[in-house]
Amino acid sequence: MSRSASTCAVLLFYGVVSPLVHAQDSYPSRPIRIVVPTAPGGGSDTGARLIAGELNKRWGRPVVAENRPGAGTIVGSEIVAKAPPDGYTLLMSPSTLATNPASYKKMPYDAIRDFAPITQTLYVPNLIVTHPSLPARTVKEFIALAKARPGEILYASAGHGTNPHLTVELFTTMAQIKLTHVPYKGSGPGIVDLIGGRVGMMATSSMTVVLPHIRAGRMRALGVTTAKRMQVLPDLPTIAEAGVPGYESVQWSGLLAPAGTPREIIEKLNKEVVAILRLPEISHRLANENFEIVAGTSQEFAQLIKTETVKWAKVAKIAGIELE
């Protein structure tokens, strides 16, 4: 190769690479917004605010968590899906990112195509809880009761197509039982009616709310929906252990950017956020609220979204859940 050709090749190389290097080196140069598509409170909101505060300290740039709830998290998620792919508008999404396609006919974005996963931040288990008037103290006894009284037991959920709804539908499908769904506008009203005995069962991740009622005997915990037991309730079996092998359902959250965001920015965000989540003070705070930290790679998070989307679509189809 001649000297001039070699020089051109070098210039061409730097012409391609330098914008990418510059994107990473100069990022962030202005405020970052983390959109939380839920109301304040809960895992997504808590995680977003903790991460925003630490990024602010590390980078010396304003990083703000902004709640944009509505339409089962679709409103806030759409904002990010259609934002410029420059790393300045991010999404802290709950697991509705993977369940909404199984519940809604028309989605303004594609969960896999329109987002660039950064990292799964955390997950929280659901508890399967019942009213103590039901004569069933274990998962196996509950299944036997439901088979003896098909469709008679009412179960509450946080709303149509929500994770608690699909969590119970997965349970009924795998246990081959029939229950009657009573959707509420959030977990709170459902918990109130469960305590009052107006419904007999529900799945909920509101640990800080239900644990005092469980300990006081106002509701009964049959099992935890994760693959492993909870540290806060070490004697409570998993649903899989207690009678439904292979069962698992969790509510997770994770950080994403619009599709097309430079890979260097995704990697920089992943590195920083993973480090933040592993800080002792952050992990301790989240553990106190019964959240399990994940802090994995962007590739692992991308695979989770794909797997969960397929899983819940199958559950919704088998359960005959009508799309809204």
mmCIF file of C-alpha atoms in Angstrom:
data_model
loop_
_atom_site.group_PDB
_atom_site.id
_atom_site.type_symbol
_atom_site.label_atom_id
_atom_site.label_comp_id
_atom_site.label_asym_id
_atom_site.label_seq_id
_atom_site.Cartn_x
_atom_site.Cartn_y
_atom_site.Cartn_z
ATOM 1 C CA MET A 1 0.000 0.000 0.000
ATOM 2 C CA SER A 2 1.339 3.479 -0.938
ATOM 3 C CA ARG A 3 1.937 6.133 1.716
ATOM 4 C CA SER A 4 -0.971 8.231 0.392
ATOM 5 C CA ALA A 5 -3.337 5.252 0.417
ATOM 6 C CA SER A 6 -2.228 4.366 3.937
ATOM 7 C CA THR A 7 -2.804 7.948 5.064
ATOM 8 C CA CYS A 8 -6.302 7.919 3.550
ATOM 9 C CA ALA A 9 -7.099 4.659 5.341
ATOM 10 C CA VAL A 10 -5.991 6.121 8.678
ATOM 11 C CA LEU A 11 -8.030 9.288 8.096
ATOM 12 C CA LEU A 12 -11.037 7.220 7.100
ATOM 13 C CA PHE A 13 -10.668 5.097 10.245
ATOM 14 C CA TYR A 14 -10.540 8.141 12.504
ATOM 15 C CA GLY A 15 -13.374 9.727 10.601
ATOM 16 C CA VAL A 16 -15.540 6.749 11.512
ATOM 17 C CA VAL A 17 -14.293 6.156 15.035
ATOM 18 C CA SER A 18 -13.753 9.665 16.397
ATOM 19 C CA PRO A 19 -17.460 10.643 16.515
ATOM 20 C CA LEU A 20 -18.138 7.513 18.574
ATOM 21 C CA VAL A 21 -15.235 8.236 20.892
ATOM 22 C CA HIS A 22 -16.353 11.835 21.135
ATOM 23 C CA ALA A 23 -19.907 10.741 21.973
ATOM 24 C CA GLN A 24 -18.609 8.734 24.911
ATOM 25 C CA ASP A 25 -16.017 11.242 26.102
ATOM 26 C CA SER A 26 -18.349 14.245 26.003
ATOM 27 C CA TYR A 27 -21.408 12.454 27.391
ATOM 28 C CA PRO A 28 -23.122 13.816 29.354
ATOM 29 C CA SER A 29 -22.812 17.480 28.454
ATOM 30 C CA ARG A 30 -26.321 18.515 29.513
ATOM 31 C CA PRO A 31 -29.155 17.394 31.836
ATOM 32 C CA ILE A 32 -30.461 13.830 31.667
ATOM 33 C CA ARG A 33 -34.103 12.885 32.208
ATOM 34 C CA ILE A 34 -35.107 9.438 33.491
ATOM 35 C CA VAL A 35 -38.787 8.949 32.690
ATOM 36 C CA VAL A 36 -40.645 6.753 35.185
ATOM 37 C CA PRO A 37 -43.944 5.637 33.588
ATOM 38 C CA THR A 38 -45.587 4.972 36.969
ATOM 39 C CA ALA A 39 -46.842 7.076 39.862
ATOM 40 C CA PRO A 40 -44.372 7.869 42.681
ATOM 41 C CA GLY A 41 -43.522 4.867 44.856
ATOM 42 C CA GLY A 42 -42.670 1.312 43.850
ATOM 43 C CA GLY A 43 -39.497 -0.273 42.533
ATOM 44 C CA SER A 44 -39.150 1.680 39.291
ATOM 45 C CA ASP A 45 -39.580 5.047 40.975
ATOM 46 C CA THR A 46 -37.322 4.209 43.920
ATOM 47 C CA GLY A 47 -34.575 2.843 41.684
ATOM 48 C CA ALA A 48 -34.750 5.788 39.289
ATOM 49 C CA ARG A 49 -34.419 8.362 42.071
ATOM 50 C CA LEU A 50 -31.494 6.603 43.731
ATOM 51 C CA ILE A 51 -29.670 6.237 40.410
ATOM 52 C CA ALA A 52 -30.422 9.818 39.362
ATOM 53 C CA GLY A 53 -29.023 11.167 42.619
ATOM 54 C CA GLU A 54 -25.797 9.177 42.339
ATOM 55 C CA LEU A 55 -25.263 10.015 38.642
ATOM 56 C CA ASN A 56 -25.710 13.666 39.526
ATOM 57 C CA LYS A 57 -22.910 13.385 42.083
ATOM 58 C CA ARG A 58 -20.593 11.445 39.759
ATOM 59 C CA TRP A 59 -21.072 13.495 36.608
ATOM 60 C CA GLY A 60 -21.850 16.932 37.983
ATOM 61 C CA ARG A 61 -24.798 17.193 35.597
ATOM 62 C CA PRO A 62 -28.476 17.404 36.518
ATOM 63 C CA VAL A 63 -30.117 13.959 36.328
ATOM 64 C CA VAL A 64 -33.842 14.085 37.067
ATOM 65 C CA ALA A 65 -36.380 11.290 37.589
ATOM 66 C CA GLU A 66 -39.704 12.375 36.088
ATOM 67 C CA ASN A 67 -42.962 10.506 36.701
ATOM 68 C CA ARG A 68 -45.167 10.235 33.604
ATOM 69 C CA PRO A 69 -47.823 7.653 34.501
ATOM 70 C CA GLY A 70 -50.812 6.695 32.374
ATOM 71 C CA ALA A 71 -52.340 3.899 30.280
ATOM 72 C CA GLY A 72 -50.562 1.118 32.141
ATOM 73 C CA THR A 73 -47.107 2.766 31.697
ATOM 74 C CA ILE A 74 -47.631 3.244 27.939
ATOM 75 C CA VAL A 75 -47.677 7.071 28.144
ATOM 76 C CA GLY A 76 -44.239 7.430 29.703
ATOM 77 C CA SER A 77 -42.717 4.612 27.681
ATOM 78 C CA GLU A 78 -43.877 6.176 24.402
ATOM 79 C CA ILE A 79 -42.160 9.448 25.324
ATOM 80 C CA VAL A 80 -38.806 7.664 25.518
ATOM 81 C CA ALA A 81 -39.405 5.425 22.494
ATOM 82 C CA LYS A 82 -39.855 8.551 20.355
ATOM 83 C CA ALA A 83 -37.096 10.647 21.976
ATOM 84 C CA PRO A 84 -33.783 11.401 20.209
ATOM 85 C CA PRO A 85 -31.354 8.478 20.664
ATOM 86 C CA ASP A 86 -28.672 10.562 22.362
ATOM 87 C CA GLY A 87 -28.702 9.245 25.939
ATOM 88 C CA TYR A 88 -30.423 12.282 27.454
ATOM 89 C CA THR A 89 -33.907 10.746 27.750
ATOM 90 C CA LEU A 90 -33.985 7.359 29.478
ATOM 91 C CA LEU A 91 -36.731 5.026 30.668
ATOM 92 C CA MET A 92 -36.944 3.232 34.001
ATOM 93 C CA SER A 93 -39.524 0.651 33.046
ATOM 94 C CA PRO A 94 -41.326 -1.927 35.149
ATOM 95 C CA SER A 95 -42.117 -5.350 33.735
ATOM 96 C CA THR A 96 -45.227 -3.993 31.996
ATOM 97 C CA LEU A 97 -42.834 -3.404 29.100
ATOM 98 C CA ALA A 98 -43.097 -7.157 28.450
ATOM 99 C CA THR A 99 -46.694 -7.731 29.592
ATOM 100 C CA ASN A 100 -48.489 -4.828 27.861
ATOM 101 C CA PRO A 101 -48.275 -6.404 24.386
ATOM 102 C CA ALA A 102 -50.313 -9.301 25.811
ATOM 103 C CA SER A 103 -53.007 -6.939 27.102
ATOM 104 C CA TYR A 104 -53.385 -4.126 24.558
ATOM 105 C CA LYS A 105 -54.391 -4.387 20.895
ATOM 106 C CA LYS A 106 -52.510 -1.324 19.703
ATOM 107 C CA MET A 107 -49.132 -0.345 21.103
ATOM 108 C CA PRO A 108 -47.464 2.922 19.994
ATOM 109 C CA TYR A 109 -44.043 1.274 20.226
ATOM 110 C CA ASP A 110 -42.391 -2.131 20.053
ATOM 111 C CA ALA A 111 -40.746 -3.152 23.320
ATOM 112 C CA ILE A 112 -37.932 -4.996 21.555
ATOM 113 C CA ARG A 113 -37.417 -2.851 18.449
ATOM 114 C CA ASP A 114 -37.757 0.660 19.888
ATOM 115 C CA PHE A 115 -35.565 0.487 22.999
ATOM 116 C CA ALA A 116 -31.906 -0.132 23.773
ATOM 117 C CA PRO A 117 -31.649 -2.016 27.112
ATOM 118 C CA ILE A 118 -29.020 -0.707 29.546
ATOM 119 C CA THR A 119 -29.429 -2.927 32.606
ATOM 120 C CA GLN A 120 -32.078 -4.703 34.628
ATOM 121 C CA THR A 121 -31.927 -2.879 37.946
ATOM 122 C CA LEU A 122 -33.954 -5.004 40.355
ATOM 123 C CA TYR A 123 -36.873 -7.323 40.859
ATOM 124 C CA VAL A 124 -39.421 -7.922 43.568
ATOM 125 C CA PRO A 125 -41.404 -11.110 44.185
ATOM 126 C CA ASN A 126 -45.149 -11.389 44.499
ATOM 127 C CA LEU A 127 -46.752 -13.149 47.400
ATOM 128 C CA ILE A 128 -49.796 -15.327 46.835
ATOM 129 C CA VAL A 129 -52.016 -14.364 49.760
ATOM 130 C CA THR A 130 -55.502 -15.444 50.811
ATOM 131 C CA HIS A 131 -58.174 -14.448 53.292
ATOM 132 C CA PRO A 132 -57.903 -16.622 56.428
ATOM 133 C CA SER A 133 -61.549 -17.687 56.077
ATOM 134 C CA LEU A 134 -60.570 -19.905 53.139
ATOM 135 C CA PRO A 135 -59.962 -23.433 54.468
ATOM 136 C CA ALA A 136 -56.579 -23.770 52.770
ATOM 137 C CA ARG A 137 -53.256 -23.267 54.511
ATOM 138 C CA THR A 138 -50.935 -24.457 51.749
ATOM 139 C CA VAL A 139 -50.693 -24.173 47.980
ATOM 140 C CA LYS A 140 -51.732 -27.806 47.554
ATOM 141 C CA GLU A 141 -54.766 -27.320 49.803
ATOM 142 C CA PHE A 142 -55.729 -24.163 47.879
ATOM 143 C CA ILE A 143 -55.491 -26.012 44.552
ATOM 144 C CA ALA A 144 -57.665 -28.823 45.921
ATOM 145 C CA LEU A 145 -60.210 -26.279 47.185
ATOM 146 C CA ALA A 146 -60.297 -24.454 43.844
ATOM 147 C CA LYS A 147 -60.814 -27.729 41.979
ATOM 148 C CA ALA A 148 -63.699 -28.582 44.296
ATOM 149 C CA ARG A 149 -65.231 -25.103 43.789
ATOM 150 C CA PRO A 150 -64.365 -24.106 40.188
ATOM 151 C CA GLY A 151 -64.849 -20.393 39.532
ATOM 152 C CA GLU A 152 -66.200 -19.674 43.020
ATOM 153 C CA ILE A 153 -63.049 -18.152 44.534
ATOM 154 C CA LEU A 154 -62.624 -14.484 43.627
ATOM 155 C CA TYR A 155 -59.143 -13.072 43.209
ATOM 156 C CA ALA A 156 -58.131 -9.417 43.129
ATOM 157 C CA SER A 157 -55.515 -7.811 40.904
ATOM 158 C CA ALA A 158 -54.022 -4.368 40.376
ATOM 159 C CA GLY A 159 -55.870 -4.163 37.053
ATOM 160 C CA HIS A 160 -56.390 -5.870 33.715
ATOM 161 C CA GLY A 161 -53.156 -7.141 32.211
ATOM 162 C CA THR A 162 -50.980 -6.091 35.142
ATOM 163 C CA ASN A 163 -48.239 -8.307 36.490
ATOM 164 C CA PRO A 164 -50.368 -9.419 39.497
ATOM 165 C CA HIS A 165 -53.185 -10.352 37.105
ATOM 166 C CA LEU A 166 -50.944 -12.406 34.837
ATOM 167 C CA THR A 167 -49.125 -13.872 37.853
ATOM 168 C CA VAL A 168 -52.362 -15.470 39.058
ATOM 169 C CA GLU A 169 -53.347 -16.518 35.537
ATOM 170 C CA LEU A 170 -50.008 -18.324 35.203
ATOM 171 C CA PHE A 171 -50.723 -20.009 38.533
ATOM 172 C CA THR A 172 -54.241 -21.102 37.510
ATOM 173 C CA THR A 173 -52.989 -22.380 34.158
ATOM 174 C CA MET A 174 -50.154 -24.435 35.633
ATOM 175 C CA ALA A 175 -52.290 -25.695 38.538
ATOM 176 C CA GLN A 176 -55.225 -26.408 36.206
ATOM 177 C CA ILE A 177 -57.794 -24.562 38.318
ATOM 178 C CA LYS A 178 -60.421 -21.904 37.623
ATOM 179 C CA LEU A 179 -60.748 -18.667 39.641
ATOM 180 C CA THR A 180 -62.760 -15.490 38.953
ATOM 181 C CA HIS A 181 -60.846 -12.281 38.334
ATOM 182 C CA VAL A 182 -61.838 -9.003 40.031
ATOM 183 C CA PRO A 183 -59.653 -6.144 38.680
ATOM 184 C CA TYR A 184 -58.995 -3.051 40.790
ATOM 185 C CA LYS A 185 -57.341 0.274 40.030
ATOM 186 C CA GLY A 186 -54.120 -0.595 41.807
ATOM 187 C CA SER A 187 -53.079 -3.074 44.478
ATOM 188 C CA GLY A 188 -54.230 -0.938 47.404
ATOM 189 C CA PRO A 189 -57.999 -1.332 46.932
ATOM 190 C CA GLY A 190 -57.549 -5.035 46.256
ATOM 191 C CA ILE A 191 -55.631 -5.499 49.500
ATOM 192 C CA VAL A 192 -58.395 -3.671 51.402
ATOM 193 C CA ASP A 193 -61.055 -5.970 49.965
ATOM 194 C CA LEU A 194 -58.937 -9.056 50.640
ATOM 195 C CA ILE A 195 -58.600 -8.084 54.302
ATOM 196 C CA GLY A 196 -62.349 -7.448 54.380
ATOM 197 C CA GLY A 197 -63.070 -10.880 52.917
ATOM 198 C CA ARG A 198 -64.771 -9.565 49.769
ATOM 199 C CA VAL A 199 -62.216 -11.443 47.651
ATOM 200 C CA GLY A 200 -60.409 -14.605 48.623
ATOM 201 C CA MET A 201 -56.978 -14.369 47.033
ATOM 202 C CA MET A 202 -54.501 -12.158 45.211
ATOM 203 C CA ALA A 203 -50.873 -11.816 44.152
ATOM 204 C CA THR A 204 -49.104 -8.683 45.349
ATOM 205 C CA SER A 205 -45.600 -7.273 45.551
ATOM 206 C CA SER A 206 -46.596 -4.660 48.160
ATOM 207 C CA MET A 207 -44.482 -6.323 50.850
ATOM 208 C CA THR A 208 -44.346 -3.428 53.300
ATOM 209 C CA VAL A 209 -48.138 -3.197 53.191
ATOM 210 C CA VAL A 210 -49.086 -6.866 53.487
ATOM 211 C CA LEU A 211 -46.411 -8.219 55.844
ATOM 212 C CA PRO A 212 -47.963 -6.611 58.968
ATOM 213 C CA HIS A 213 -51.365 -8.072 57.997
ATOM 214 C CA ILE A 214 -49.840 -11.516 57.470
ATOM 215 C CA ARG A 215 -48.156 -11.399 60.854
ATOM 216 C CA ALA A 216 -51.387 -10.210 62.492
ATOM 217 C CA GLY A 217 -53.361 -13.055 60.905
ATOM 218 C CA ARG A 218 -55.559 -10.813 58.751
ATOM 219 C CA MET A 219 -54.321 -12.588 55.625
ATOM 220 C CA ARG A 220 -52.419 -15.783 54.922
ATOM 221 C CA ALA A 221 -49.338 -16.149 52.693
ATOM 222 C CA LEU A 222 -49.305 -19.382 50.700
ATOM 223 C CA GLY A 223 -46.051 -18.874 48.841
ATOM 224 C CA VAL A 224 -43.641 -16.568 47.079
ATOM 225 C CA THR A 225 -43.573 -16.406 43.279
ATOM 226 C CA THR A 226 -39.794 -16.259 42.803
ATOM 227 C CA ALA A 227 -37.523 -19.221 42.119
ATOM 228 C CA LYS A 228 -35.912 -18.829 45.552
ATOM 229 C CA ARG A 229 -37.239 -17.994 49.007
ATOM 230 C CA MET A 230 -37.261 -14.490 50.463
ATOM 231 C CA GLN A 231 -34.831 -13.513 53.210
ATOM 232 C CA VAL A 232 -37.584 -11.643 55.053
ATOM 233 C CA LEU A 233 -39.826 -14.773 55.052
ATOM 234 C CA PRO A 234 -37.371 -17.699 55.048
ATOM 235 C CA ASP A 235 -40.004 -20.246 56.145
ATOM 236 C CA LEU A 236 -42.409 -19.365 53.321
ATOM 237 C CA PRO A 237 -41.979 -21.780 50.418
ATOM 238 C CA THR A 238 -41.870 -20.810 46.778
ATOM 239 C CA ILE A 239 -44.948 -21.685 44.722
ATOM 240 C CA ALA A 240 -42.758 -24.119 42.789
ATOM 241 C CA GLU A 241 -41.687 -25.866 46.000
ATOM 242 C CA ALA A 242 -45.204 -25.902 47.400
ATOM 243 C CA GLY A 243 -46.955 -27.705 44.569
ATOM 244 C CA VAL A 244 -46.529 -26.080 41.136
ATOM 245 C CA PRO A 245 -43.097 -27.168 39.798
ATOM 246 C CA GLY A 246 -41.454 -24.717 37.422
ATOM 247 C CA TYR A 247 -43.615 -21.784 38.468
ATOM 248 C CA GLU A 248 -41.941 -18.351 38.574
ATOM 249 C CA SER A 249 -43.192 -14.785 38.233
ATOM 250 C CA VAL A 250 -41.532 -11.561 39.356
ATOM 251 C CA GLN A 251 -41.993 -7.856 38.885
ATOM 252 C CA TRP A 252 -38.799 -6.309 37.587
ATOM 253 C CA SER A 253 -37.577 -2.920 36.484
ATOM 254 C CA GLY A 254 -34.761 -1.814 34.244
ATOM 255 C CA LEU A 255 -33.150 1.150 32.540
ATOM 256 C CA LEU A 256 -33.454 1.653 28.785
ATOM 257 C CA ALA A 257 -32.655 4.258 26.133
ATOM 258 C CA PRO A 258 -34.271 4.872 22.743
ATOM 259 C CA ALA A 259 -33.165 2.447 20.036
ATOM 260 C CA GLY A 260 -30.226 3.791 18.061
ATOM 261 C CA THR A 261 -28.440 5.284 21.064
ATOM 262 C CA PRO A 262 -24.673 4.910 20.460
ATOM 263 C CA ARG A 263 -23.288 1.704 21.911
ATOM 264 C CA GLU A 264 -20.572 3.634 23.727
ATOM 265 C CA ILE A 265 -23.189 5.618 25.650
ATOM 266 C CA ILE A 266 -25.121 2.440 26.524
ATOM 267 C CA GLU A 267 -21.924 0.847 27.838
ATOM 268 C CA LYS A 268 -21.000 3.950 29.834
ATOM 269 C CA LEU A 269 -24.460 4.070 31.419
ATOM 270 C CA ASN A 270 -24.353 0.360 32.175
ATOM 271 C CA LYS A 271 -20.969 0.630 33.880
ATOM 272 C CA GLU A 272 -22.036 3.577 36.039
ATOM 273 C CA VAL A 273 -25.481 2.254 36.977
ATOM 274 C CA VAL A 274 -24.183 -1.216 37.851
ATOM 275 C CA ALA A 275 -21.538 0.380 40.086
ATOM 276 C CA ILE A 276 -24.191 2.539 41.754
ATOM 277 C CA LEU A 277 -26.508 -0.394 42.455
ATOM 278 C CA ARG A 278 -23.630 -2.271 44.076
ATOM 279 C CA LEU A 279 -22.798 0.545 46.484
ATOM 280 C CA PRO A 280 -23.364 -0.724 50.071
ATOM 281 C CA GLU A 281 -25.662 2.162 50.985
ATOM 282 C CA ILE A 282 -27.782 1.694 47.852
ATOM 283 C CA SER A 283 -28.020 -2.103 48.083
ATOM 284 C CA HIS A 284 -28.869 -1.835 51.789
ATOM 285 C CA ARG A 285 -31.629 0.694 51.097
ATOM 286 C CA LEU A 286 -33.181 -1.476 48.386
ATOM 287 C CA ALA A 287 -32.868 -4.653 50.471
ATOM 288 C CA ASN A 288 -34.757 -2.943 53.299
ATOM 289 C CA GLU A 289 -37.635 -2.458 50.870
ATOM 290 C CA ASN A 290 -37.484 -6.146 49.824
ATOM 291 C CA PHE A 291 -36.022 -5.454 46.374
ATOM 292 C CA GLU A 292 -33.485 -7.845 44.880
ATOM 293 C CA ILE A 293 -30.690 -6.133 42.902
ATOM 294 C CA VAL A 294 -29.716 -7.525 39.495
ATOM 295 C CA ALA A 295 -27.301 -5.031 37.870
ATOM 296 C CA GLY A 296 -26.420 -7.199 34.882
ATOM 297 C CA THR A 297 -25.290 -6.591 31.323
ATOM 298 C CA SER A 298 -27.326 -4.912 28.618
ATOM 299 C CA GLN A 299 -27.348 -8.184 26.664
ATOM 300 C CA GLU A 300 -28.804 -10.078 29.631
ATOM 301 C CA PHE A 301 -31.533 -7.473 30.012
ATOM 302 C CA ALA A 302 -32.356 -7.611 26.301
ATOM 303 C CA GLN A 303 -32.758 -11.385 26.531
ATOM 304 C CA LEU A 304 -34.997 -11.061 29.599
ATOM 305 C CA ILE A 305 -37.332 -8.690 27.759
ATOM 306 C CA LYS A 306 -37.601 -11.083 24.808
ATOM 307 C CA THR A 307 -38.189 -14.110 27.036
ATOM 308 C CA GLU A 308 -40.767 -12.345 29.215
ATOM 309 C CA THR A 309 -42.651 -10.950 26.206
ATOM 310 C CA VAL A 310 -43.059 -14.431 24.738
ATOM 311 C CA LYS A 311 -43.911 -15.980 28.123
ATOM 312 C CA TRP A 312 -46.710 -13.573 29.017
ATOM 313 C CA ALA A 313 -48.173 -13.582 25.513
ATOM 314 C CA LYS A 314 -48.612 -17.360 25.870
ATOM 315 C CA VAL A 315 -50.149 -16.990 29.337
ATOM 316 C CA ALA A 316 -52.606 -14.359 28.099
ATOM 317 C CA LYS A 317 -53.606 -16.521 25.127
ATOM 318 C CA ILE A 318 -54.129 -19.659 27.208
ATOM 319 C CA ALA A 319 -56.074 -17.695 29.834
ATOM 320 C CA GLY A 320 -58.241 -16.096 27.164
ATOM 321 C CA ILE A 321 -57.430 -12.559 28.295
ATOM 322 C CA GLU A 322 -59.154 -10.127 25.946
ATOM 323 C CA LEU A 323 -56.997 -7.351 24.502
ATOM 324 C CA GLU A 324 -58.072 -3.817 25.393
#
